[in-house]
Short mmCIF file of C-alpha atoms and ligand atoms in Angstrom, two decimals:
data_model
loop_
_atom_site.label_atom_id
_atom_site.label_comp_id
_atom_site.label_asym_id
_atom_site.label_seq_id
_atom_site.Cartn_x
_atom_site.Cartn_y
_atom_site.Cartn_z
CA MET A 990 -7.33 55.66 34.99
CA LYS A 991 -6.13 53.54 32.11
CA LYS A 992 -8.64 53.26 29.31
CA GLN A 993 -10.02 49.83 28.45
CA THR A 994 -8.92 48.64 24.99
CA LEU A 995 -11.91 47.18 23.18
CA ILE A 996 -10.37 45.27 20.27
CA GLY A 997 -9.63 41.81 21.60
CA LEU A 998 -12.79 41.58 23.70
CA THR A 999 -15.34 38.93 22.79
CA ARG A 1000 -19.05 39.57 22.28
CA GLU A 1001 -19.77 38.35 25.81
CA GLU A 1002 -17.04 40.53 27.29
CA LEU A 1003 -18.43 43.56 25.46
CA GLU A 1004 -21.92 42.73 26.77
CA SER A 1005 -20.59 42.75 30.34
CA PHE A 1006 -18.65 45.92 29.62
CA ALA A 1007 -21.84 47.64 28.43
CA GLN A 1008 -23.67 46.46 31.54
CA GLU A 1009 -20.92 47.76 33.80
CA LEU A 1010 -21.51 51.13 32.21
CA GLY A 1011 -25.22 50.89 32.98
CA GLU A 1012 -26.41 49.93 29.48
CA PRO A 1013 -28.32 46.82 28.42
CA ALA A 1014 -26.28 43.86 27.11
CA PHE A 1015 -27.40 44.40 23.51
CA ARG A 1016 -25.38 47.63 23.41
CA GLY A 1017 -22.33 45.42 23.80
CA ARG A 1018 -23.41 43.39 20.78
CA GLN A 1019 -23.84 46.58 18.75
CA LEU A 1020 -20.37 47.62 19.80
CA TYR A 1021 -19.04 44.22 18.71
CA THR A 1022 -20.48 44.73 15.21
CA TRP A 1023 -18.99 48.22 14.94
CA LEU A 1024 -15.57 47.12 16.07
CA TYR A 1025 -15.12 43.93 14.09
CA GLN A 1026 -17.59 43.85 11.21
CA LYS A 1027 -17.75 47.52 10.30
CA ARG A 1028 -14.18 48.22 11.44
CA ALA A 1029 -15.12 51.59 12.96
CA ALA A 1030 -12.10 53.78 13.63
CA ASP A 1031 -13.93 56.18 15.90
CA PHE A 1032 -16.83 56.11 18.34
CA ASP A 1033 -18.46 58.92 16.34
CA GLU A 1034 -19.11 56.50 13.50
CA MET A 1035 -21.25 54.26 15.71
CA SER A 1036 -24.48 55.92 14.64
CA ASP A 1037 -26.96 53.57 16.33
CA LEU A 1038 -25.42 54.07 19.76
CA PRO A 1039 -26.88 56.89 21.88
CA ALA A 1040 -24.72 59.99 21.64
CA ALA A 1041 -24.31 60.24 25.42
CA TRP A 1042 -23.05 56.68 25.62
CA ARG A 1043 -20.59 57.29 22.79
CA LEU A 1044 -19.14 60.14 24.84
CA LYS A 1045 -18.95 57.90 27.89
CA LEU A 1046 -17.24 55.20 25.82
CA ALA A 1047 -14.62 57.62 24.56
CA GLU A 1048 -13.98 58.66 28.14
CA VAL A 1049 -13.38 55.20 29.57
CA SER A 1050 -12.22 53.15 26.60
CA GLU A 1051 -10.34 53.20 23.33
CA ILE A 1052 -10.86 51.10 20.24
CA GLY A 1053 -7.20 50.05 20.06
CA THR A 1054 -4.46 50.72 17.52
CA LEU A 1055 -0.89 49.72 16.85
CA GLY A 1056 1.57 52.50 16.14
CA LEU A 1057 3.79 52.21 13.10
CA SER A 1058 7.42 52.38 14.19
CA ARG A 1059 8.44 53.43 10.71
CA PRO A 1060 6.64 53.68 7.38
CA ALA A 1061 5.79 50.25 5.92
CA LYS A 1062 8.56 48.93 3.72
CA GLU A 1063 7.46 47.73 0.32
CA THR A 1064 9.71 45.00 -1.06
CA ARG A 1065 10.49 44.42 -4.71
CA ASP A 1066 7.99 41.58 -4.99
CA GLY A 1067 5.08 43.67 -3.69
CA SER A 1068 4.99 42.36 -0.13
CA GLN A 1069 5.03 44.94 2.63
CA LYS A 1070 6.67 44.67 6.01
CA PHE A 1071 5.12 46.49 8.96
CA LEU A 1072 6.96 47.23 12.18
CA PHE A 1073 4.33 47.88 14.82
CA GLU A 1074 4.94 49.44 18.18
CA LEU A 1075 2.97 48.11 21.15
CA SER A 1076 1.80 50.20 24.08
CA ASP A 1077 4.86 49.22 26.15
CA GLY A 1078 7.26 50.20 23.38
CA LEU A 1079 8.09 46.65 22.24
CA ARG A 1080 7.85 46.00 18.53
CA VAL A 1081 6.51 43.22 16.34
CA GLU A 1082 6.46 42.64 12.64
CA SER A 1083 3.64 41.67 10.28
CA VAL A 1084 3.98 41.09 6.56
CA TYR A 1085 1.37 41.72 3.86
CA LEU A 1086 1.64 39.24 0.99
CA PRO A 1087 -0.64 40.02 -1.94
CA ASP A 1088 -1.72 37.11 -4.19
CA SER A 1089 -0.13 34.33 -2.25
CA PRO A 1090 -2.80 32.98 -2.67
CA GLY A 1091 -5.43 35.57 -1.89
CA GLU A 1092 -4.69 38.62 0.16
CA THR A 1093 -2.55 37.24 2.93
CA VAL A 1094 -1.12 38.69 6.10
CA CYS A 1095 1.57 36.95 8.12
CA ILE A 1096 1.25 37.91 11.80
CA SER A 1097 3.19 37.51 15.03
CA SER A 1098 1.99 35.85 18.22
CA GLN A 1099 4.84 36.89 20.55
CA VAL A 1100 7.56 39.50 20.81
CA GLY A 1101 10.56 37.25 20.20
CA CYS A 1102 10.43 33.52 20.85
CA ALA A 1103 11.63 31.04 23.50
CA LEU A 1104 12.05 28.02 21.26
CA GLY A 1105 15.57 28.67 20.04
CA CYS A 1106 15.37 27.14 16.54
CA HIS A 1107 18.84 27.33 15.11
CA PHE A 1108 17.91 28.74 11.69
CA CYS A 1109 15.44 31.40 12.81
CA ALA A 1110 16.26 35.10 13.33
CA THR A 1111 13.46 35.64 15.84
CA ALA A 1112 14.96 32.97 18.11
CA LYS A 1113 18.03 35.15 18.61
CA MET A 1114 15.91 37.75 20.43
CA GLY A 1115 14.73 35.38 23.14
CA LEU A 1116 11.20 35.83 24.41
CA PHE A 1117 10.12 39.27 25.56
CA ARG A 1118 6.43 38.54 26.03
CA SER A 1119 3.34 37.04 24.48
CA LEU A 1120 0.88 39.24 22.61
CA THR A 1121 -2.66 39.77 23.84
CA ALA A 1122 -5.57 38.60 21.69
CA GLY A 1123 -6.20 42.26 20.86
CA GLU A 1124 -2.64 42.85 19.68
CA ILE A 1125 -2.87 39.79 17.46
CA VAL A 1126 -6.20 40.82 15.90
CA LEU A 1127 -5.04 44.42 15.53
CA GLN A 1128 -2.18 43.36 13.24
CA VAL A 1129 -4.81 42.08 10.79
CA LEU A 1130 -7.02 45.15 11.06
CA GLU A 1131 -4.09 47.58 10.81
CA VAL A 1132 -2.54 45.92 7.78
CA GLU A 1133 -5.93 45.80 6.11
CA GLY A 1134 -6.42 49.51 6.77
CA HIS A 1135 -2.94 50.53 5.61
CA CYS A 1136 -3.10 48.40 2.46
CA GLN A 1137 -6.67 49.39 1.63
CA THR A 1138 -7.58 45.82 0.90
CA GLN A 1139 -9.80 43.08 2.19
CA LEU A 1140 -7.58 40.36 3.58
CA THR A 1141 -8.65 36.78 2.90
CA ASN A 1142 -5.88 34.72 4.50
CA VAL A 1143 -4.08 34.95 7.82
CA VAL A 1144 -1.00 32.92 8.68
CA PHE A 1145 0.54 32.82 12.16
CA MET A 1146 4.04 32.53 10.76
CA GLY A 1147 5.58 35.74 11.99
CA MET A 1148 7.43 36.10 15.27
CA GLY A 1149 6.79 33.69 18.10
CA GLU A 1150 5.42 30.24 18.79
CA PRO A 1151 1.62 30.43 18.67
CA LEU A 1152 1.03 27.38 20.87
CA HIS A 1153 3.29 28.89 23.51
CA ASN A 1154 0.67 31.66 23.71
CA TYR A 1155 -2.19 29.24 23.39
CA GLU A 1156 -5.08 31.07 25.02
CA ASN A 1157 -4.57 34.42 23.35
CA VAL A 1158 -3.95 32.86 19.93
CA VAL A 1159 -7.12 30.78 20.15
CA ALA A 1160 -9.10 33.80 21.36
CA ALA A 1161 -7.75 35.79 18.39
CA VAL A 1162 -8.55 32.98 15.95
CA ARG A 1163 -12.14 32.88 17.20
CA LEU A 1164 -12.47 36.64 16.67
CA LEU A 1165 -10.95 36.45 13.20
CA ALA A 1166 -13.26 33.65 12.08
CA ASP A 1167 -16.54 34.88 13.55
CA PRO A 1168 -18.98 35.30 10.63
CA GLN A 1169 -20.70 38.09 12.59
CA GLY A 1170 -17.40 39.82 13.19
CA ILE A 1171 -14.22 39.94 11.13
CA GLY A 1172 -15.58 37.03 9.16
CA LEU A 1173 -12.53 35.28 7.72
CA SER A 1174 -12.95 31.70 6.60
CA ALA A 1175 -11.59 29.17 9.09
CA ARG A 1176 -9.95 27.33 6.21
CA ARG A 1177 -7.90 30.41 5.43
CA ILE A 1178 -6.42 30.89 8.86
CA THR A 1179 -3.27 28.86 9.45
CA VAL A 1180 -1.44 28.54 12.74
CA SER A 1181 2.10 27.21 12.43
CA THR A 1182 3.76 25.40 15.34
CA VAL A 1183 7.13 23.84 16.13
CA GLY A 1184 5.14 20.87 17.41
CA LEU A 1185 4.39 21.48 21.09
CA VAL A 1186 2.57 18.22 21.77
CA PRO A 1187 0.46 19.38 24.75
CA GLY A 1188 -0.67 22.37 22.70
CA ILE A 1189 -1.66 20.14 19.78
CA GLU A 1190 -3.58 17.89 22.18
CA ARG A 1191 -5.41 20.92 23.54
CA TRP A 1192 -6.10 22.19 20.03
CA MET A 1193 -7.71 18.86 19.18
CA LYS A 1194 -10.09 19.19 22.13
CA ASP A 1195 -10.94 22.86 21.58
CA ASP A 1196 -11.18 22.64 17.80
CA PRO A 1197 -10.60 26.34 17.06
CA PRO A 1198 -11.66 27.59 13.63
CA ALA A 1199 -8.22 27.44 11.94
CA LYS A 1200 -5.81 24.98 10.37
CA LEU A 1201 -2.67 23.86 12.12
CA ALA A 1202 0.65 23.44 10.28
CA ILE A 1203 3.62 21.62 11.79
CA SER A 1204 7.22 22.75 11.32
CA LEU A 1205 9.04 19.47 10.79
CA HIS A 1206 12.37 20.28 9.09
CA ALA A 1207 14.11 16.94 9.67
CA THR A 1208 13.26 13.25 9.66
CA THR A 1209 15.40 11.86 12.51
CA ASP A 1210 15.41 12.88 16.16
CA GLU A 1211 19.11 13.52 16.04
CA ARG A 1212 18.96 15.97 13.15
CA ARG A 1213 15.75 17.62 14.26
CA ALA A 1214 17.13 18.20 17.75
CA GLU A 1215 20.17 19.82 16.17
CA LEU A 1216 17.90 22.35 14.49
CA MET A 1217 15.12 22.59 17.03
CA PRO A 1218 15.77 22.13 20.76
CA VAL A 1219 12.03 21.46 21.21
CA ASN A 1220 12.61 18.01 19.73
CA LYS A 1221 14.31 16.95 22.97
CA ALA A 1222 11.10 17.55 24.90
CA TYR A 1223 8.77 16.22 22.19
CA PRO A 1224 10.58 13.75 19.96
CA LEU A 1225 9.26 12.52 16.65
CA ASP A 1226 7.50 9.35 17.81
CA MET A 1227 5.55 11.40 20.37
CA LEU A 1228 4.74 14.07 17.80
CA PHE A 1229 3.59 11.64 15.13
CA LYS A 1230 1.52 9.60 17.58
CA THR A 1231 -0.42 12.77 18.36
CA LEU A 1232 -0.62 13.78 14.70
CA ARG A 1233 -2.04 10.40 13.74
CA ARG A 1234 -4.96 11.05 16.09
CA PHE A 1235 -5.09 14.65 14.95
CA ALA A 1236 -5.57 13.60 11.32
CA HIS A 1237 -8.23 11.14 12.40
CA VAL A 1238 -10.14 13.81 14.33
CA THR A 1239 -9.89 16.62 11.77
CA LYS A 1240 -10.28 14.36 8.70
CA ASP A 1241 -7.91 16.74 6.95
CA PRO A 1242 -4.41 16.11 5.67
CA VAL A 1243 -1.78 17.37 8.09
CA THR A 1244 0.27 20.22 6.66
CA PHE A 1245 3.99 20.12 7.35
CA GLU A 1246 6.53 22.86 6.75
CA TYR A 1247 9.95 21.66 5.76
CA ILE A 1248 12.93 23.95 5.23
CA MET A 1249 15.26 22.57 2.58
CA ILE A 1250 18.85 22.43 3.87
CA GLU A 1251 21.66 21.17 1.69
CA ASP A 1252 22.90 17.65 2.45
CA PHE A 1253 21.10 17.78 5.77
CA ASN A 1254 17.47 16.95 5.11
CA ASP A 1255 17.20 16.79 1.30
CA ARG A 1256 18.50 13.22 0.88
CA GLU A 1257 16.66 10.18 -0.44
CA GLU A 1258 16.83 8.55 3.00
CA ASP A 1259 14.88 11.52 4.38
CA VAL A 1260 12.03 10.64 2.06
CA ASP A 1261 12.22 7.00 3.23
CA ASN A 1262 12.11 8.15 6.85
CA LEU A 1263 9.23 10.49 6.08
CA ALA A 1264 7.23 7.77 4.41
CA ARG A 1265 7.61 5.69 7.56
CA TRP A 1266 6.53 8.49 9.87
CA LEU A 1267 3.60 9.37 7.66
CA LYS A 1268 2.13 5.91 7.59
CA ASN A 1269 -1.64 6.35 8.04
CA ILE A 1270 -1.31 10.11 8.12
CA PRO A 1271 -2.62 11.92 5.04
CA ALA A 1272 -0.11 14.72 4.64
CA LYS A 1273 0.89 17.72 2.60
CA MET A 1274 4.52 18.86 2.61
CA ASN A 1275 5.08 22.56 2.23
CA LEU A 1276 8.74 22.94 1.27
CA ILE A 1277 10.47 26.24 2.05
CA ARG A 1278 13.82 27.46 0.83
CA LEU A 1279 16.11 28.18 3.76
CA HIS A 1280 16.36 31.93 4.14
CA PRO A 1281 19.73 33.28 5.19
CA THR A 1282 19.92 34.29 8.88
CA GLY A 1283 23.59 33.74 9.60
CA SER A 1284 23.04 30.19 10.86
CA GLY A 1285 25.80 28.75 8.71
CA LEU A 1286 23.36 26.28 7.12
CA LYS A 1287 23.13 26.20 3.36
CA PRO A 1288 19.91 26.15 1.36
CA SER A 1289 19.34 23.21 -0.96
CA SER A 1290 19.90 23.97 -4.62
CA ASP A 1291 16.93 24.16 -7.01
CA GLU A 1292 18.02 20.83 -8.50
CA ALA A 1293 18.14 19.19 -5.09
CA ILE A 1294 14.66 20.52 -4.31
CA ASP A 1295 13.33 19.19 -7.64
CA ARG A 1296 14.90 15.82 -6.98
CA PHE A 1297 13.47 15.73 -3.46
CA MET A 1298 9.97 16.57 -4.73
CA GLY A 1299 10.29 13.77 -7.27
CA TRP A 1300 11.13 11.26 -4.53
CA LEU A 1301 8.20 12.52 -2.46
CA THR A 1302 5.84 12.01 -5.39
CA GLU A 1303 7.15 8.47 -5.87
CA ALA A 1304 6.51 7.82 -2.19
CA GLY A 1305 2.95 9.10 -2.60
CA ILE A 1306 3.54 12.23 -0.52
CA ARG A 1307 2.07 15.48 -1.81
CA SER A 1308 4.32 18.50 -1.79
CA THR A 1309 4.50 22.12 -2.90
CA LEU A 1310 7.36 24.59 -2.83
CA ARG A 1311 6.49 27.80 -1.08
CA GLN A 1312 7.35 31.00 -2.90
CA SER A 1313 9.95 32.84 -0.89
CA ARG A 1314 9.14 36.50 -0.76
CA GLY A 1315 10.70 39.51 0.81
CA ILE A 1316 14.12 37.93 1.31
CA GLU A 1317 16.14 41.01 0.34
CA ASP A 1318 14.18 43.01 2.85
CA GLU A 1319 14.26 40.40 5.58
CA ALA A 1320 10.49 40.02 5.44
CA ALA A 1321 10.50 36.30 4.71
CA CYS A 1322 9.77 33.39 7.08
CA GLY A 1323 12.21 33.23 9.96
CA MET A 1324 13.81 36.60 9.18
CA LEU A 1325 11.77 38.76 11.51
CA PHE A 1326 13.76 40.43 14.25
CA THR A 1327 12.81 43.60 16.09
CA GLN A 1328 15.05 44.17 19.03
CA GLU A 1329 18.39 43.30 20.52
CA PRO A 1330 17.93 40.60 23.12
CA PHE A 1331 17.88 42.18 26.58
CA LYS A 1332 18.41 38.91 28.35
CA PRO A 1333 18.71 35.32 27.25
CA THR A 1334 15.60 33.24 27.93
CA LYS A 1335 16.89 30.83 30.52
CA VAL A 1336 13.71 29.21 31.71
CA ARG A 1337 11.91 27.79 28.77
CA ALA A 1338 8.26 27.64 29.65
CA TRP A 1339 7.62 24.95 27.05
CA GLU A 1340 9.98 22.59 28.87
CA ARG A 1341 7.76 22.82 31.91
CA ALA A 1342 4.59 22.14 29.92
N1 SAH B 2659 6.95 29.20 15.63
C1 SAH B 2659 6.13 28.79 14.55
C2 SAH B 2659 5.77 29.89 13.57
C3 SAH B 2659 6.85 30.87 13.15
S1 SAH B 2659 7.90 30.60 11.81
C4 SAH B 2659 6.79 27.64 13.81
O1 SAH B 2659 7.96 27.37 14.06
O2 SAH B 2659 6.12 26.97 13.04
C5 SAH B 2659 7.02 30.16 10.40
C6 SAH B 2659 7.82 29.19 9.55
O3 SAH B 2659 9.05 29.77 9.08
C7 SAH B 2659 8.22 27.94 10.33
O4 SAH B 2659 7.98 26.78 9.59
C8 SAH B 2659 9.69 28.18 10.53
O5 SAH B 2659 10.36 26.97 10.79
C9 SAH B 2659 10.08 28.83 9.23
N2 SAH B 2659 11.40 29.45 9.26
C10 SAH B 2659 12.06 29.91 10.34
N3 SAH B 2659 13.29 30.35 9.99
C11 SAH B 2659 13.42 30.15 8.66
C12 SAH B 2659 14.45 30.40 7.71
N4 SAH B 2659 15.62 30.93 8.06
N5 SAH B 2659 14.22 30.06 6.42
C13 SAH B 2659 13.03 29.54 6.05
N6 SAH B 2659 12.02 29.30 6.89
C14 SAH B 2659 12.21 29.59 8.18
#
C-alpha cells in the first residue's frame, strides 16, 4: 500500500487521519505542530506522541521529501538553484535568494506552464502537471533545510502559473502563513499571476493570506497579446476592471511586474497608457530586466530604464527596478526549464475557464 504523505495536509485533515488510525483528534494537532512548526524530519523526534503510534505512523505514512536531482548550484551572486525531483520523476526548480530583501525563496507551482508567454523559458516546456499543496510547501521546507536558514519571504515566481493551480496554491499559502505552523508573514508571501481574471475574482472572495502581483509587461492589448496569449482571453479593460475592485477590497496598492523590452514597452506613450489604466488604482510597478531566453526580444538599456522610471515618477506612479540575480546560471525569473517538452499543450485549460 502506498504510504500517505503528511506534508500538505491541513490541521483538520491530520485530525481525521489520526482518528482513522484509532487515535483522538488532538494527536493530529500534535502531528501538525511537529511537521510544520518544529519541522521534524523523523517520527522518532515526535517525543510527545506514544511510541507505539509513532511506529504505526512510520508504517502507514511518510513525512514527505523532495529528492535533489543534482547538488544545488550556487551562483556568483550567492543565490542557489535547486532542481527537485518529484515522486513521479518530474522535476521542478526553486531558487534561494539571500538578502533580497530578507531570506527569500522563489518556488514553482506547476511542472512547466500552459500559458505560452513568448519571453519565458518555462513556457517552452508546455504543462506537464500542477504541483500538490505538499510539493509546493516542501520546496520551502527543503530549501530552508539545505540552506540552514530561516526563510522570511516566499515568492511564487518560479515555474508555472499559480492561479492555474488555484486550489493547491491557496492551500499551500494557508499552510505557509499559519502562525501555529510554518508561520511566515502573509505580507511576505507573494503570488505572481499572468492575470487570469476568474482566478483573481476567486482570490478576492477567498482572501488568502498572501499578496498578489500581476505580470503586465505591455500597455496595449495588441502588444500584450503579442507577448502573452492570455491577453486574448482576458484583455486589459477586463483585467483592470477587476483590479480596480481588487484594490478597493484589499486597500493595498496593486503590484505589477513589468519586463523592460527595448522599443517595445519602454516608450513615453507606454507611461501615458499606464497612467490611464491606473486611474483610481494605487499601484507599484516592479520593473524587471528582460532575461535572455532566446525569444529574440532585446532588453531595454540602463538609460532607457532610467528614463522610463523618470516618466513614471512624473506621472505619479511608484516604481522600483528588481535586481536580476542568477542570470549566468539561468536561475533568474523566466529562465527555469527542467525538461524537454514531451507534447505541446494543445488544450489550454485557462481558455476554458
Ligand atoms: N506565471 C506567473 C509566475 C511566474 S514568472 C507570472 O507570469 O506572473 C515570474 C515573473 O517572471 C513574471 O512576471 C514573468 O513574466 C517574469 N519573467 C518571465 N520570463 C522572463 C524573462 N525572460 N525575463 C524577465 N522576467 C521574466
